[in-house]
Short mmCIF file of C-alpha atoms in Angstrom, two decimals:
data_model
loop_
_atom_site.label_atom_id
_atom_site.label_comp_id
_atom_site.label_asym_id
_atom_site.label_seq_id
_atom_site.Cartn_x
_atom_site.Cartn_y
_atom_site.Cartn_z
CA ASN A 21 -13.29 -24.46 3.37
CA GLN A 22 -16.48 -26.32 2.53
CA TYR A 23 -16.85 -29.23 4.94
CA PRO A 24 -19.81 -31.63 4.93
CA ALA A 25 -22.29 -31.34 7.75
CA ILE A 26 -22.45 -34.43 9.95
CA SER A 27 -25.97 -35.23 11.04
CA VAL A 28 -25.22 -37.76 13.80
CA LEU A 29 -22.72 -36.46 16.35
CA ASN A 30 -21.28 -37.83 19.60
CA ARG A 31 -20.32 -41.13 18.05
CA TYR A 32 -17.48 -43.07 16.41
CA TYR A 33 -17.24 -43.54 12.66
CA LEU A 34 -15.15 -46.13 10.86
CA TYR A 35 -12.59 -44.55 8.54
CA LEU A 36 -10.47 -46.47 6.02
CA TYR A 37 -7.20 -45.07 4.75
CA LYS A 38 -5.57 -46.77 1.77
CA ASP A 39 -1.82 -46.91 2.32
CA SER A 40 0.78 -48.01 -0.22
CA ILE A 41 2.58 -50.19 2.36
CA PHE A 42 -0.08 -51.33 4.83
CA GLY A 43 -3.10 -51.50 2.54
CA ASP A 44 -6.45 -50.52 4.08
CA ILE A 45 -5.84 -49.10 7.55
CA PRO A 46 -9.08 -49.03 9.56
CA LEU A 47 -9.52 -46.59 12.41
CA GLN A 48 -12.25 -45.07 14.52
CA VAL A 49 -12.94 -41.34 14.36
CA PHE A 50 -15.03 -39.77 17.12
CA ILE A 51 -17.11 -36.71 16.24
CA PRO A 52 -17.85 -34.65 19.40
CA PRO A 53 -21.41 -33.59 20.29
CA ASN A 54 -20.74 -29.90 19.61
CA TYR A 55 -18.91 -30.38 16.31
CA ASN A 56 -19.71 -27.64 13.79
CA ASN A 57 -18.48 -27.98 10.24
CA THR A 58 -17.98 -24.20 10.06
CA VAL A 59 -15.77 -24.04 13.18
CA ALA A 60 -12.31 -25.60 13.49
CA SER A 61 -12.10 -28.30 16.18
CA PRO A 62 -9.07 -29.53 18.14
CA LEU A 63 -7.97 -33.09 17.41
CA VAL A 64 -6.17 -35.75 19.42
CA LEU A 65 -4.54 -38.80 17.89
CA LEU A 66 -4.84 -41.47 20.57
CA LEU A 67 -2.46 -44.43 20.35
CA HIS A 68 -3.45 -47.45 22.44
CA GLY A 69 -1.21 -49.65 24.57
CA ALA A 70 -0.80 -53.45 24.53
CA VAL A 71 0.16 -53.32 20.87
CA VAL A 72 1.21 -56.96 20.84
CA MET A 73 -2.46 -57.93 21.36
CA SER A 74 -3.91 -55.73 18.63
CA SER A 75 -4.86 -56.17 14.98
CA PHE A 76 -6.81 -54.21 12.37
CA LYS A 77 -9.88 -56.34 13.20
CA ASP A 78 -10.22 -54.48 16.50
CA ALA A 79 -11.26 -51.33 14.65
CA TYR A 80 -14.51 -53.07 13.72
CA LYS A 81 -15.34 -53.90 17.32
CA ASP A 82 -16.67 -51.91 20.24
CA THR A 83 -13.60 -52.69 22.31
CA THR A 84 -12.75 -51.66 25.85
CA THR A 85 -9.14 -50.59 26.38
CA ASP A 86 -6.95 -49.04 29.02
CA GLU A 87 -7.34 -45.70 27.24
CA ASP A 88 -11.09 -45.43 27.92
CA ILE A 89 -10.61 -42.97 30.81
CA PHE A 90 -8.78 -40.65 28.42
CA LEU A 91 -11.27 -41.19 25.63
CA SER A 92 -14.23 -40.20 27.76
CA TYR A 93 -12.48 -37.05 28.98
CA PHE A 94 -11.53 -35.80 25.52
CA GLN A 95 -15.00 -36.72 24.23
CA LYS A 96 -16.63 -34.40 26.74
CA ASN A 97 -14.29 -31.55 25.81
CA ASP A 98 -15.12 -31.38 22.12
CA PHE A 99 -12.04 -33.05 20.67
CA VAL A 100 -12.19 -34.96 17.43
CA ILE A 101 -10.52 -38.25 18.42
CA VAL A 102 -8.61 -40.36 15.92
CA ARG A 103 -8.18 -43.89 17.20
CA PRO A 104 -6.03 -46.21 15.05
CA PHE A 105 -5.39 -49.86 15.90
CA ALA A 106 -2.02 -51.50 15.55
CA ASP A 107 -1.59 -54.68 13.52
CA SER A 108 1.28 -56.44 15.24
CA LYS A 109 2.70 -59.90 14.67
CA GLY A 110 2.73 -60.65 18.39
CA PRO A 111 1.99 -64.05 19.97
CA ASN A 112 -1.57 -63.06 20.86
CA THR A 113 -2.69 -61.71 17.51
CA ASP A 114 -2.83 -62.75 13.86
CA GLY A 115 -1.73 -59.31 12.71
CA THR A 116 0.51 -59.40 9.66
CA LYS A 117 0.76 -55.79 8.48
CA LEU A 118 3.48 -54.70 10.97
CA PHE A 119 1.56 -51.47 11.57
CA ASP A 120 3.26 -51.11 14.93
CA TRP A 121 4.27 -47.96 16.83
CA VAL A 122 6.30 -49.84 19.48
CA MET A 123 8.57 -52.09 17.42
CA ASN A 124 10.29 -51.50 14.10
CA ASP A 125 9.89 -54.83 12.33
CA PHE A 126 11.02 -53.22 9.06
CA ASN A 127 14.54 -52.79 10.39
CA GLY A 128 16.78 -55.72 9.54
CA ILE A 129 20.29 -56.29 10.82
CA LYS A 130 21.72 -55.42 7.41
CA ASN A 131 19.50 -52.36 6.96
CA LYS A 132 19.53 -50.43 10.20
CA ASN A 133 18.64 -47.19 8.43
CA LYS A 134 15.14 -48.39 7.60
CA THR A 135 12.64 -46.20 9.43
CA ASN A 136 9.30 -47.66 10.52
CA PRO A 137 6.71 -46.38 7.98
CA THR A 138 3.95 -46.57 10.62
CA PHE A 139 4.65 -42.99 11.67
CA SER A 140 4.45 -41.59 8.16
CA ALA A 141 1.11 -43.34 7.75
CA LEU A 142 -0.22 -41.94 11.04
CA ALA A 143 0.70 -38.38 10.06
CA THR A 144 -0.82 -38.79 6.60
CA ILE A 145 -4.05 -40.19 8.05
CA VAL A 146 -4.55 -37.04 10.12
CA SER A 147 -3.78 -34.88 7.08
CA ARG A 148 -6.30 -36.69 4.90
CA LEU A 149 -8.99 -36.36 7.56
CA LYS A 150 -8.64 -32.60 7.15
CA GLU A 151 -10.27 -33.00 3.75
CA VAL A 152 -13.59 -33.92 5.37
CA LEU A 153 -13.40 -32.53 8.92
CA ASN A 154 -12.86 -28.93 9.99
CA ILE A 155 -9.74 -29.38 12.13
CA ASP A 156 -7.79 -26.62 13.84
CA ASP A 157 -4.32 -27.10 12.31
CA ASN A 158 -2.63 -25.53 15.32
CA LYS A 159 -4.47 -27.68 17.91
CA VAL A 160 -3.57 -31.22 16.85
CA PHE A 161 -2.14 -33.38 19.65
CA ALA A 162 -0.92 -36.96 20.07
CA PHE A 163 -1.61 -38.89 23.27
CA GLY A 164 -0.59 -42.29 24.60
CA HIS A 165 0.05 -44.44 27.66
CA SER A 166 2.55 -47.33 27.82
CA ASP A 167 3.03 -48.72 24.29
CA GLY A 168 0.91 -45.86 23.01
CA ALA A 169 3.21 -43.37 24.73
CA ASP A 170 6.21 -44.93 23.01
CA GLY A 171 4.53 -44.31 19.68
CA VAL A 172 3.66 -40.73 20.58
CA PHE A 173 7.24 -40.01 21.63
CA ALA A 174 8.48 -41.45 18.33
CA LEU A 175 6.10 -39.13 16.46
CA GLN A 176 7.72 -36.20 18.23
CA VAL A 177 11.15 -37.38 17.10
CA TYR A 178 10.09 -38.30 13.54
CA ARG A 179 7.04 -36.23 12.50
CA PRO A 180 6.51 -33.15 14.67
CA SER A 181 5.36 -30.66 11.99
CA LEU A 182 1.71 -31.66 12.11
CA PHE A 183 1.35 -31.45 15.89
CA ALA A 184 1.05 -28.79 18.57
CA GLY A 185 2.29 -31.07 21.35
CA PHE A 186 2.73 -34.62 22.62
CA MET A 187 1.29 -36.22 25.78
CA VAL A 188 3.23 -39.22 27.05
CA TYR A 189 2.38 -41.40 30.08
CA ASN A 190 4.70 -44.14 31.39
CA SER A 191 6.80 -44.44 28.26
CA MET A 192 10.15 -46.15 27.69
CA LEU A 193 10.93 -43.12 25.46
CA THR A 194 12.22 -45.16 22.55
CA ASN A 195 11.13 -47.61 19.87
CA LEU A 196 12.32 -51.20 19.90
CA PHE A 197 14.79 -52.01 17.13
CA ALA A 198 14.94 -48.38 16.01
CA TYR A 199 18.37 -46.88 15.45
CA ASP A 200 17.28 -43.29 14.90
CA ILE A 201 15.77 -41.96 18.13
CA TYR A 202 17.57 -38.62 18.19
CA LEU A 203 16.68 -36.68 21.33
CA ARG A 204 17.85 -33.44 19.69
CA ASN A 205 14.55 -33.41 17.78
CA THR A 206 12.55 -32.96 21.00
CA GLN A 207 13.54 -29.28 20.94
CA ASN A 208 10.96 -28.47 18.27
CA ARG A 209 7.67 -29.21 20.09
CA PRO A 210 6.25 -29.21 23.65
CA LEU A 211 6.12 -32.53 25.50
CA TYR A 212 3.90 -33.43 28.47
CA LEU A 213 5.67 -36.29 30.23
CA ILE A 214 4.28 -38.32 33.16
CA HIS A 215 5.78 -41.28 35.01
CA SER A 216 5.11 -43.23 38.22
CA ASP A 217 7.76 -44.60 40.55
CA LEU A 218 6.32 -48.12 41.03
CA ASP A 219 6.22 -48.83 37.30
CA ASP A 220 7.70 -52.33 36.99
CA LEU A 221 7.50 -52.36 33.16
CA ARG A 222 9.25 -49.07 32.43
CA PRO A 223 11.57 -48.20 35.35
CA ILE A 224 11.41 -44.59 36.42
CA GLN A 225 15.21 -44.57 36.81
CA GLN A 226 15.54 -44.84 33.03
CA ALA A 227 13.05 -42.03 32.46
CA ARG A 228 14.91 -39.79 34.87
CA ASP A 229 18.18 -40.25 32.99
CA ILE A 230 16.53 -39.29 29.70
CA VAL A 231 14.86 -36.30 31.35
CA LYS A 232 18.33 -35.05 32.30
CA ILE A 233 19.25 -34.99 28.63
CA LEU A 234 16.06 -33.15 27.69
CA ASP A 235 16.91 -30.62 30.40
CA SER A 236 20.40 -30.14 28.98
CA LEU A 237 18.88 -29.48 25.55
CA LYS A 238 16.38 -27.00 27.02
CA SER A 239 13.62 -28.90 25.22
CA PRO A 240 10.13 -27.50 25.94
CA PHE A 241 8.77 -30.25 28.18
CA LEU A 242 6.86 -30.59 31.43
CA TYR A 243 7.78 -33.61 33.57
CA LYS A 244 5.85 -34.92 36.58
CA GLU A 245 6.24 -38.00 38.74
CA TYR A 246 3.50 -39.71 40.73
CA ILE A 247 4.91 -41.43 43.81
CA GLY A 248 3.31 -44.65 45.04
CA TYR A 249 1.63 -45.62 41.74
CA LYS A 250 2.25 -48.52 39.35
CA HIS A 251 2.40 -48.65 35.55
CA PHE A 252 -1.38 -48.55 35.08
CA ASP A 253 -2.82 -46.94 38.17
CA LYS A 254 -5.01 -44.15 39.53
CA HIS A 255 -2.39 -41.52 38.70
CA LEU A 256 -3.72 -41.59 35.14
CA GLN A 257 -7.20 -40.57 36.21
CA ILE A 258 -5.80 -38.01 38.64
CA ASP A 259 -3.67 -36.33 36.00
CA ILE A 260 -5.97 -36.23 32.98
CA PRO A 261 -7.59 -32.87 33.91
CA TYR A 262 -4.13 -31.28 34.15
CA CYS A 263 -3.17 -32.81 30.81
CA TYR A 264 -6.27 -31.26 29.24
CA ALA A 265 -5.48 -27.91 30.85
CA TRP A 266 -2.01 -28.12 29.30
CA THR A 267 -3.52 -28.53 25.82
CA LYS A 268 -5.52 -25.34 26.33
CA GLN A 269 -2.25 -23.42 26.70
CA ILE A 270 -0.46 -25.02 23.73
CA SER A 271 -0.82 -23.98 20.10
CA ARG A 272 1.45 -24.91 17.24
CA ASN A 273 3.67 -22.26 15.67
CA PRO A 274 4.89 -23.64 12.32
CA PHE A 275 6.94 -20.47 11.81
CA GLN A 276 9.05 -20.56 14.97
CA LYS A 277 12.40 -18.82 14.55
CA SER A 278 14.72 -21.70 15.39
CA LEU A 279 14.72 -25.39 14.51
CA VAL A 280 17.00 -28.36 15.08
CA TRP A 281 16.76 -31.56 13.05
CA GLU A 282 18.75 -34.78 13.08
CA MET A 283 18.22 -37.91 10.99
CA SER A 284 19.86 -40.93 9.40
CA ASP A 285 17.08 -41.71 6.91
CA VAL A 286 15.47 -39.25 4.47
CA THR A 287 12.03 -40.75 5.24
CA ASN A 288 11.61 -38.23 8.05
CA ASN A 289 13.58 -35.28 6.77
CA THR A 290 11.32 -32.30 7.49
CA CYS A 291 10.46 -30.15 10.47
CA ASP A 292 8.25 -27.15 9.69
CA TRP A 293 10.20 -24.93 7.25
CA LEU A 294 13.42 -26.94 7.37
CA LYS A 295 14.07 -29.93 5.10
CA ILE A 296 17.27 -31.97 4.85
CA ILE A 297 17.52 -33.38 1.33
CA ASP A 298 20.80 -35.30 1.53
CA ILE A 299 23.23 -36.38 4.24
CA ASP A 300 26.74 -37.87 4.23
CA THR A 301 27.42 -40.24 7.09
CA GLY A 302 30.19 -42.14 5.36
CA LEU A 303 33.68 -40.81 5.96
CA SER A 304 32.80 -37.29 7.04
CA GLN A 305 33.25 -36.35 10.68
CA PRO A 306 30.44 -34.67 12.64
CA ALA A 307 30.67 -31.04 13.65
CA ARG A 308 31.91 -30.38 17.17
CA TRP A 309 28.42 -29.51 18.41
CA HIS A 310 26.95 -32.68 16.84
CA THR A 311 27.62 -35.10 19.70
CA GLU A 312 25.76 -38.33 20.40
CA LEU A 313 22.99 -37.92 22.97
CA ASN A 314 22.55 -41.10 24.96
CA ALA A 315 21.61 -42.33 28.41
CA PRO A 316 23.02 -45.29 30.36
CA LEU A 317 20.95 -48.47 30.18
CA TYR A 318 19.31 -49.27 33.53
CA ASN A 319 18.86 -52.91 34.52
CA LYS A 320 15.82 -53.17 36.77
CA ARG A 321 16.83 -56.66 38.00
CA ASP A 322 19.98 -55.55 39.81
CA GLY A 323 19.56 -51.77 39.78
CA LYS A 324 22.81 -51.25 37.85
CA TYR A 325 23.70 -49.63 34.54
CA TYR A 326 25.16 -51.46 31.54
CA GLY A 327 26.12 -49.78 28.27
CA SER A 328 23.98 -47.27 26.35
CA TYR A 329 20.19 -47.07 26.23
CA TYR A 330 19.92 -46.00 22.57
CA GLN A 331 21.55 -47.80 19.65
CA LEU A 332 22.13 -45.02 17.13
CA ASN A 333 23.16 -44.83 13.51
CA LYS A 334 25.50 -42.14 12.27
CA SER A 335 23.39 -39.11 11.47
CA GLY A 336 23.30 -35.72 9.81
CA ALA A 337 22.03 -32.67 11.68
CA VAL A 338 21.12 -29.03 11.11
CA MET A 339 20.58 -26.06 13.41
CA ALA A 340 18.60 -23.30 11.71
CA LEU A 341 17.57 -19.78 12.69
CA TYR A 342 15.84 -16.94 10.85
CA ASN A 343 15.12 -13.30 11.63
CA ASN A 344 14.36 -10.26 9.45
CA ASN A 345 14.80 -12.15 6.12
CA LYS A 346 18.10 -13.66 7.26
CA PHE A 347 18.62 -17.41 7.73
CA GLU A 348 21.61 -18.80 9.60
CA ILE A 349 22.20 -22.49 8.98
CA THR A 350 24.75 -24.69 10.74
CA THR A 351 25.21 -28.21 9.40
CA SER A 352 26.92 -31.47 10.24
CA ARG A 353 27.25 -34.32 7.72
CA VAL A 354 24.67 -32.66 5.46
CA ASN A 355 25.02 -32.24 1.69
CA GLU A 356 21.85 -30.32 0.83
CA VAL A 357 19.01 -28.48 2.57
CA GLU A 358 15.76 -26.86 1.51
CA LEU A 359 14.13 -23.89 3.25
CA LEU A 360 10.35 -23.58 2.86
CA ILE A 361 9.26 -19.96 2.64
CA SER A 362 6.10 -18.30 3.93
CA PRO A 363 5.27 -14.57 3.69
CA ILE A 364 4.53 -14.77 7.41
CA MET A 365 8.23 -15.47 7.95
CA VAL A 366 9.86 -13.13 5.46
CA ASN A 367 9.09 -9.96 3.50
CA LEU A 368 8.98 -11.09 -0.12
CA GLN A 369 9.68 -7.54 -1.29
CA ASN A 370 13.20 -7.71 0.18
CA PRO A 371 16.10 -10.10 -0.53
CA VAL A 372 16.42 -13.29 1.50
CA ILE A 373 19.94 -13.85 2.82
CA VAL A 374 21.10 -17.35 3.78
CA THR A 375 24.32 -18.06 5.62
CA ILE A 376 25.54 -21.66 5.89
CA ASN A 377 28.37 -22.47 8.27
CA GLY A 378 29.40 -18.80 8.36
CA LYS A 379 29.36 -18.19 4.59
CA VAL A 380 26.68 -16.28 2.66
CA VAL A 381 25.41 -18.68 -0.02
CA PHE A 382 22.18 -16.94 -1.09
CA ASP A 383 21.25 -13.26 -1.35
CA ASN A 384 18.29 -12.68 -3.59
CA LYS A 385 14.57 -12.06 -3.76
CA VAL A 386 12.19 -14.99 -3.95
CA THR A 387 8.79 -15.05 -5.62
CA ALA A 388 5.61 -16.80 -4.55
CA GLN A 389 4.70 -19.69 -6.86
CA LYS A 390 1.10 -20.81 -7.11
CA ASP A 391 1.99 -24.35 -8.22
CA PHE A 392 4.37 -24.79 -5.29
CA LEU A 393 1.72 -23.56 -2.86
CA LEU A 394 -0.93 -25.91 -4.25
CA ASN A 395 1.37 -28.93 -4.36
CA THR A 396 2.57 -28.55 -0.78
CA PHE A 397 -0.97 -27.88 0.44
CA SER A 398 -2.34 -30.96 -1.31
CA ASN A 399 0.12 -33.09 0.68
CA SER A 400 -0.87 -31.73 4.08
CA PHE A 401 -4.25 -29.93 3.80
CA ASP A 402 -2.77 -27.58 6.38
CA ARG A 403 -4.43 -24.16 6.12
CA ARG A 404 -2.07 -22.49 8.61
CA ALA A 405 1.36 -23.62 7.41
CA LEU A 406 1.30 -22.46 3.80
CA TRP A 407 4.54 -22.44 1.83
CA VAL A 408 4.74 -20.31 -1.32
CA THR A 409 8.24 -21.25 -2.51
CA SER A 410 11.49 -22.78 -1.31
CA ILE A 411 15.24 -22.32 -1.50
CA LYS A 412 17.41 -25.39 -2.16
CA LEU A 413 21.06 -25.12 -1.18
CA LYS A 414 23.95 -27.54 -1.53
CA ILE A 415 26.58 -27.57 1.18
CA LYS A 416 30.12 -27.11 -0.15
#
């Protein structure tokens, strides 16, 4: 809890994160004028659009982007702003790192299970910043417009644990060449979703079809349409105060009673206290409730639908619920799970009872372990979501 004082506020600093895949990732970190190293500050991870035109070199420049209207607003409202820059191999950039939150260039035809490591890196960057900045763990948000919104939506599907909520403007609500956009995962965090009807890059008809699925899931989202506005238009400036007001009402609860998680790659296998260690998508059939969630693909040229919007791998999924020291787990194509335990969730003086697919598989007391607590904390630097032990269970 000892954070360094920062003498010069209201400015951007250059931060370098050393990643095992991407090397040195440069990003800009804005320190608000009222930052106090003894008081936790809210944080927003802001992903820019026009990814195909970006490279790591842009982090060293004082660049002007489409996101500047959002930047200035969050600056004035005491947010720490984390501003990474993509490094895409597009036609207008010499980027070679494939640090790209719009397109999964790591996914080959023969290896469709390969998840884009960009999102793991983004989450880790925010976690490491908590070593030097006093960040409110329950007030961390991700924000984006256009390409940036696609990346923010993918973070909700892949890496929600770190965040309180996601703010998405004019998104296509997928990632190109990704085969693991499972809409079921939107049930775990609030989403603020904005679209405009004259958007000629991301047709609103497609967004509406996906919204219907989110409605059917009862995902916690707020959806608004702006009529008479294009992809990048004045609706963004009109809405930003309402977006900020939404963040004031949202706080993360890492101990919520129910979770749902679906995946086809163990890279992104954790949501809060639920971790899927192993899945079996070979010959096993999915559970009856584990149906594919997909929308029809809208063709903006002729206004007709052709095929499915999402290309999806076979997946494993878990629905989990706890109350009064009792966990009820329902699985589909899953071989092993791990439940992270906090004394906020359960009474450690009483036995913990775990039922999987209707059968009691664990009924025993668990004990807090200092090493486990320190190891999990050192990975996240999260002072609110502290896990003191875990229960690993194989599915028979």
